[in-house]
XYZ file of C-alpha atoms in Angstrom:
462
model
C 121.640 131.019 126.735
C 120.072 133.993 124.898
C 123.305 135.677 123.794
C 122.212 135.581 120.130
C 122.722 131.829 119.841
C 120.337 128.962 119.336
C 118.941 127.766 122.641
C 118.289 124.200 123.598
C 115.415 125.002 125.923
C 112.820 122.204 126.013
C 109.219 122.935 125.150
C 108.177 122.715 128.812
C 110.470 125.585 129.830
C 108.743 128.304 127.833
C 107.721 130.344 130.893
C 111.334 130.531 131.954
C 112.215 131.303 128.363
C 109.716 134.198 128.381
C 111.549 135.732 131.314
C 114.956 135.129 129.755
C 113.874 136.738 126.498
C 112.427 139.776 128.238
C 115.565 140.157 130.355
C 117.647 140.088 127.178
C 115.672 143.028 125.790
C 113.478 141.062 123.405
C 110.161 142.752 122.628
C 108.768 140.163 120.243
C 109.385 136.750 118.716
C 109.175 136.305 114.932
C 107.777 132.864 114.075
C 108.607 132.002 110.466
C 107.656 129.319 107.991
C 108.039 129.082 104.207
C 105.151 128.710 101.797
C 104.962 126.660 98.607
C 106.727 129.443 96.685
C 109.716 129.403 99.024
C 108.625 132.786 100.387
C 109.062 133.185 104.163
C 105.864 134.119 105.994
C 105.711 135.048 109.675
C 103.801 136.112 112.748
C 105.352 138.206 115.520
C 104.120 137.776 119.097
C 104.936 140.060 122.041
C 107.432 138.397 124.320
C 104.860 138.127 127.115
C 102.615 136.091 124.777
C 105.302 133.631 123.727
C 104.285 130.981 126.253
C 100.685 131.172 125.073
C 101.814 130.886 121.451
C 103.830 127.801 122.332
C 101.002 126.122 124.200
C 98.062 127.030 121.968
C 99.598 128.327 118.756
C 98.626 131.374 116.733
C 95.654 131.286 114.421
C 96.467 131.539 110.703
C 94.491 130.765 107.581
C 95.059 127.381 105.966
C 95.020 129.225 102.646
C 98.694 130.124 102.989
C 99.190 126.713 101.357
C 97.576 128.081 98.187
C 99.060 131.591 98.062
C 100.880 131.983 94.763
C 104.145 133.891 94.390
C 102.362 137.239 94.176
C 99.891 136.627 97.020
C 96.913 135.664 94.900
C 94.929 132.977 96.720
C 94.033 130.226 94.301
C 91.006 128.073 95.044
C 92.021 125.524 92.434
C 92.785 122.916 95.115
C 89.327 121.740 96.279
C 90.243 120.760 99.871
C 91.249 124.410 100.373
C 88.560 125.800 98.131
C 86.822 128.219 100.518
C 87.908 131.088 102.811
C 86.677 129.181 105.858
C 88.868 127.446 108.424
C 91.783 128.025 110.752
C 94.987 126.266 111.735
C 97.584 126.978 114.413
C 101.189 128.092 114.045
C 103.478 126.992 116.868
C 107.125 127.942 117.406
C 109.830 125.298 117.549
C 111.234 126.516 120.845
C 114.485 124.582 120.813
C 115.489 126.577 117.701
C 114.872 130.070 119.097
C 117.512 132.704 118.349
C 117.915 136.230 119.678
C 118.592 138.093 116.446
C 121.914 139.894 116.385
C 120.869 142.290 113.612
C 117.455 142.976 115.165
C 118.195 143.088 118.904
C 114.576 143.757 119.917
C 113.469 140.489 118.341
C 113.987 136.772 118.642
C 113.320 134.299 115.823
C 112.002 130.743 115.703
C 110.873 128.443 112.888
C 107.207 127.540 112.946
C 105.201 124.356 112.625
C 101.636 124.384 111.251
C 99.220 122.117 113.099
C 95.484 121.377 113.030
C 93.212 123.145 115.547
C 93.132 120.027 117.728
C 96.935 119.899 117.839
C 97.287 116.992 115.418
C 99.629 117.119 112.414
C 98.365 119.240 109.522
C 98.975 117.469 106.201
C 100.111 120.665 104.429
C 102.946 121.369 106.872
C 106.202 121.144 104.918
C 108.373 120.644 107.981
C 106.398 117.518 108.850
C 106.947 116.137 105.344
C 110.701 116.410 105.842
C 110.471 114.747 109.248
C 108.734 111.774 107.641
C 111.651 111.263 105.262
C 114.159 111.555 108.095
C 112.254 108.855 109.987
C 112.345 106.721 106.836
C 116.096 107.252 106.574
C 116.556 106.265 110.214
C 114.584 103.058 109.613
C 117.058 102.242 106.829
C 120.026 103.038 109.078
C 120.898 106.086 106.960
C 121.924 109.500 108.275
C 121.768 112.524 105.979
C 123.780 115.719 106.222
C 122.822 118.795 104.219
C 124.126 122.282 103.534
C 123.396 125.227 101.267
C 125.438 127.544 99.087
C 123.521 130.814 98.937
C 124.030 133.360 96.156
C 122.459 136.804 96.379
C 122.487 140.211 94.702
C 123.074 143.560 96.422
C 121.818 146.934 95.170
C 121.596 150.350 96.835
C 118.315 150.480 98.746
C 117.267 153.683 96.966
C 117.703 152.183 93.489
C 114.225 152.079 91.955
C 115.048 151.646 88.265
C 113.594 148.969 86.009
C 116.820 147.020 86.305
C 118.729 147.221 89.584
C 122.088 148.942 89.809
C 124.546 146.432 91.300
C 126.516 147.649 94.281
C 129.687 146.663 92.423
C 130.250 145.973 88.733
C 133.847 144.938 88.247
C 136.155 141.936 88.375
C 134.557 138.892 89.957
C 135.833 137.082 93.054
C 138.330 139.800 94.006
C 138.944 141.800 97.180
C 137.698 145.004 95.540
C 134.251 143.458 95.243
C 134.281 142.728 98.971
C 135.678 146.179 99.760
C 132.600 147.672 98.102
C 130.472 146.102 100.862
C 133.053 146.144 103.642
C 130.816 147.349 106.490
C 127.933 145.106 105.422
C 130.228 142.079 105.224
C 131.613 142.762 108.683
C 128.159 142.959 110.236
C 126.928 139.936 108.316
C 129.792 137.739 109.474
C 129.346 138.824 113.083
C 125.564 138.451 112.972
C 125.667 135.004 111.384
C 128.090 133.866 114.067
C 125.977 135.276 116.895
C 122.828 133.805 115.354
C 124.428 130.366 115.496
C 124.854 129.878 111.735
C 128.329 128.504 110.924
C 129.523 129.371 107.437
C 132.591 128.350 105.500
C 133.184 131.501 103.471
C 131.753 134.721 102.041
C 132.946 136.065 98.688
C 132.086 138.210 95.711
C 130.540 135.967 93.054
C 130.578 136.012 89.250
C 127.648 138.315 88.472
C 127.514 142.095 88.930
C 126.611 142.821 92.542
C 126.482 139.094 93.318
C 127.823 137.512 96.502
C 127.837 134.031 97.972
C 128.202 132.268 101.298
C 128.018 128.610 102.181
C 126.336 127.277 105.303
C 128.129 124.467 107.104
C 126.433 121.048 106.783
C 124.022 119.885 109.465
C 121.112 117.503 109.861
C 118.433 118.355 107.262
C 115.968 120.021 109.636
C 118.685 122.279 110.971
C 119.883 122.956 107.417
C 116.398 124.095 106.383
C 116.018 126.223 109.520
C 119.444 127.769 108.914
C 118.476 128.586 105.352
C 115.468 130.618 106.523
C 117.418 132.280 109.332
C 120.261 133.177 106.962
C 117.790 135.026 104.727
C 116.554 137.025 107.706
C 120.112 137.794 108.766
C 121.223 138.953 105.303
C 118.159 141.144 104.777
C 118.641 142.805 108.176
C 122.353 143.472 107.612
C 121.647 144.836 104.122
C 118.981 147.201 105.442
C 121.323 148.480 108.144
C 123.853 149.500 105.493
C 121.583 151.096 102.927
C 121.458 148.018 100.726
C 118.762 145.770 99.330
C 119.322 142.048 98.907
C 117.663 139.810 96.345
C 117.845 136.022 96.342
C 115.672 135.725 93.210
C 116.751 133.011 90.765
C 117.338 135.693 88.121
C 117.743 139.361 89.032
C 118.656 140.890 85.666
C 117.627 139.497 82.272
C 120.484 137.803 80.467
C 122.812 137.675 83.486
C 123.810 134.752 85.641
C 121.271 133.809 88.277
C 121.299 133.078 91.989
C 121.513 129.383 92.753
C 121.022 127.987 96.236
C 122.945 124.798 95.593
C 121.847 122.004 97.891
C 124.561 119.609 99.111
C 123.699 116.283 100.745
C 125.648 113.259 101.884
C 124.274 109.931 103.171
C 126.109 107.929 105.830
C 125.726 104.564 107.519
C 127.295 103.883 110.923
C 129.291 107.091 110.585
C 130.772 106.184 107.197
C 130.075 108.530 104.293
C 128.560 106.446 101.480
C 129.991 108.791 98.858
C 133.585 107.849 99.692
C 135.643 104.795 100.569
C 134.358 102.603 97.740
C 135.703 101.470 94.403
C 133.260 103.385 92.202
C 134.020 106.646 90.378
C 135.836 109.056 92.703
C 135.581 106.473 95.503
C 131.801 106.235 95.677
C 130.393 103.119 97.400
C 127.608 100.959 95.914
C 125.030 102.444 98.287
C 126.325 105.944 97.629
C 126.006 105.248 93.913
C 122.448 104.023 94.472
C 121.642 107.259 96.353
C 123.041 109.276 93.442
C 121.159 107.126 90.916
C 117.921 107.737 92.807
C 118.374 111.480 92.465
C 119.255 111.127 88.800
C 116.171 108.959 88.133
C 113.832 111.494 89.746
C 115.687 114.654 88.735
C 112.892 116.252 86.646
C 110.411 115.841 89.528
C 113.000 117.025 92.058
C 113.740 120.160 90.024
C 109.999 120.883 89.919
C 110.289 121.300 93.707
C 113.802 122.755 94.036
C 113.633 125.259 91.134
C 109.884 125.763 90.765
C 109.316 129.389 89.776
C 109.046 131.065 86.401
C 112.235 132.892 87.311
C 113.880 129.508 87.987
C 113.028 128.311 84.495
C 114.862 131.302 83.031
C 117.904 130.624 85.217
C 118.207 126.968 84.136
C 120.103 127.578 80.898
C 122.930 125.611 79.318
C 126.314 127.209 79.780
C 125.502 128.967 83.060
C 126.566 126.271 85.547
C 122.942 125.852 86.595
C 122.573 122.159 85.684
C 120.172 122.256 82.744
C 120.628 118.604 81.722
C 119.882 115.321 83.485
C 123.392 114.064 84.110
C 125.969 113.739 86.869
C 129.695 114.281 86.910
C 132.685 114.370 89.218
C 133.358 118.060 89.929
C 131.526 118.939 86.694
C 129.869 122.309 87.293
C 127.629 121.963 84.236
C 126.148 118.711 85.538
C 122.862 118.920 87.426
C 124.355 116.540 90.001
C 127.971 117.306 90.862
C 129.802 114.748 92.963
C 132.279 116.512 95.223
C 134.637 113.667 96.155
C 136.696 113.072 99.258
C 140.343 114.130 99.028
C 143.416 113.366 101.147
C 143.432 116.989 102.299
C 139.757 117.199 103.306
C 139.108 113.618 104.375
C 136.318 111.094 103.659
C 133.528 113.022 105.376
C 133.867 115.889 102.905
C 132.339 113.931 100.002
C 128.888 115.205 99.034
C 126.466 115.454 96.146
C 125.548 118.942 94.950
C 122.192 119.646 93.298
C 122.650 122.588 90.916
C 119.003 123.230 89.842
C 118.014 124.630 93.233
C 117.213 128.209 94.222
C 115.476 130.460 96.739
C 112.019 129.935 95.262
C 112.067 126.400 96.683
C 110.608 125.717 100.097
C 113.732 124.375 101.884
C 111.824 121.652 103.752
C 110.170 120.395 100.567
C 113.440 120.599 98.631
C 115.140 118.354 101.152
C 112.093 116.091 101.305
C 112.250 115.487 97.549
C 116.027 114.986 97.453
C 116.121 112.598 100.403
C 113.093 110.641 99.193
C 114.688 110.119 95.779
C 118.030 109.100 97.274
C 116.485 106.657 99.721
C 114.406 105.113 96.933
C 117.597 104.653 94.955
C 119.152 102.789 97.889
C 116.033 100.659 98.416
C 115.968 99.752 94.711
C 119.756 99.149 94.583
C 120.084 101.381 91.528
C 123.299 101.756 89.570
C 123.942 105.102 87.858
C 125.401 105.501 84.375
C 128.980 106.684 84.121
C 129.847 110.271 85.004
C 129.792 112.984 82.359
C 132.872 115.186 82.476
C 131.972 117.518 79.608
C 129.332 120.154 79.035
C 126.398 118.199 77.565
C 125.220 121.370 75.805
C 128.197 120.977 73.441
C 127.008 117.505 72.353
C 124.575 116.763 69.578
C 121.037 115.703 70.344
C 121.969 112.199 69.279
C 124.979 112.101 71.609
C 122.811 113.171 74.525
C 120.144 110.628 73.616
C 122.774 107.891 73.430
C 123.764 108.726 77.001
C 120.167 109.044 78.244
C 120.628 112.765 78.882
C 117.703 115.154 78.484
C 117.015 118.821 79.087
C 115.237 119.450 82.365
C 111.679 120.773 81.987
C 111.542 124.280 80.536
C 107.868 125.096 81.200
C 105.596 124.985 84.228
C 103.450 122.312 82.608
C 106.472 120.115 81.912
C 107.557 120.493 85.533
C 104.105 119.615 86.826
C 103.890 116.603 84.518
C 107.237 115.381 85.857
C 106.056 115.821 89.442
C 102.546 114.453 89.096
C 103.726 111.385 87.186
C 106.331 110.518 89.834
C 104.769 108.371 92.535
C 107.900 108.398 94.716
C 108.070 112.180 95.081
C 104.291 112.550 95.326
C 104.190 110.019 98.139
C 106.996 111.802 99.969
C 105.210 115.144 99.760
C 101.774 113.719 100.419
C 98.761 114.240 98.189
C 97.701 117.365 100.087
C 100.975 119.221 99.557
C 101.250 117.937 96.000
C 97.768 119.230 95.180
C 98.347 122.633 96.745
C 101.738 122.915 95.060
C 100.192 122.154 91.672
C 97.517 124.806 92.193
C 100.081 127.440 93.135
C 102.316 126.727 90.151
C 99.315 126.800 87.800
C 98.237 130.154 89.244
C 101.726 131.576 88.721
C 101.761 130.379 85.117
C 98.389 131.989 84.468
C 99.562 135.294 85.911
C 102.518 135.313 83.516
C 100.423 134.881 80.385
C 101.448 137.578 77.904
C 104.498 138.728 79.872
C 107.858 138.756 78.161
C 110.893 137.188 79.892
C 112.172 140.543 81.197
C 108.792 141.306 82.780
C 108.839 137.940 84.534
C 112.324 138.577 85.920
C 111.199 141.955 87.268
C 108.055 140.442 88.770
C 110.092 138.003 90.881
C 113.110 140.200 91.644
C 112.158 141.421 95.109
C 110.043 138.495 96.251
C 113.097 136.756 97.741
């Protein structure tokens, strides 16, 4: 049960779990959550205190909700406007993993709750659970998965711009050979940590690599995203490397996207296939897509929220800079990956390109699912797919097709979010307010910095 795989131990069995963990050589359990900058935060408890942590939680400050990307605490959100108060962090025990790359430690995602044990309105995991309950009420099941791009440098590289571990032809075996021992450990550790992946390869940018996590229910997908980060960082450290998931690592280069794939189903049938719409999309699948397209600027404010994200979202870089969708169009912000005879109907999914590691994975999925469900409820119909690069069109051509550039400043992103009642309602006013305060603090910190300085400021945060 604790052989480096996810357990299915119920909450009530934590005392037995304590003993099992100790017998497996675990000294401590890392309880992790992600803040409103997408940065993982954690507490580690000795294994003998794990039962107590499960029953009573661990005290943490509520101000983690208003930490900005560089750990400045902003008091610009009045409900969290003082240093007073305490909340509890509890581990989700049925997701505990004995870490393959850190054998003295286990890992579990955390849930933030109020001191009396009631739900805390700033907990991002709870926001996602609300949307999953909404989907269930509509008879909709969502599957989600991530493509994760990351950069590798030698750990001792301390220059202004990192030296990539390999700078040669993209996608080839030589790029993988450069990280052969790391790749071997990473594949083994991911498998033992219970994270199924489809592939690992050298990506387009210098020192850039990518893996894709197999689709799962959205809560599991978000948990896997956090656990994959931990696994990659540990494997990199063990081989004298340093990993960065930052949206942009080097000025002027391609960035790291964490493309988010989702697919809605009803009664086991994928709504993105089996219909008579473009590429076989069904009317409800089209409505789901149209919901995302309608709310795309507000979604991107959540899924690509950092100043580094805004530099990554450029035309011509396959990052989805314009509000359009297309069938297998890698320049479209929403790329429909259709079913094929080879892969079958369940393969069809919708990829969100403007998504990266600075997004809290639970909030990213909350925003995407909320928009898609609203599209289904409103029976929306999307415009036709765009199969070209909209950056090559004139402004008038884009306007004729209702296509606009996604927000390019923090204020534009916040305006898109704050003026969107559907996404605000999904997040809740508490999270929305804290998120606004954090983004405003980040923007203020960047005043006077040039683009290269901003890239460097975010490089090792992720």
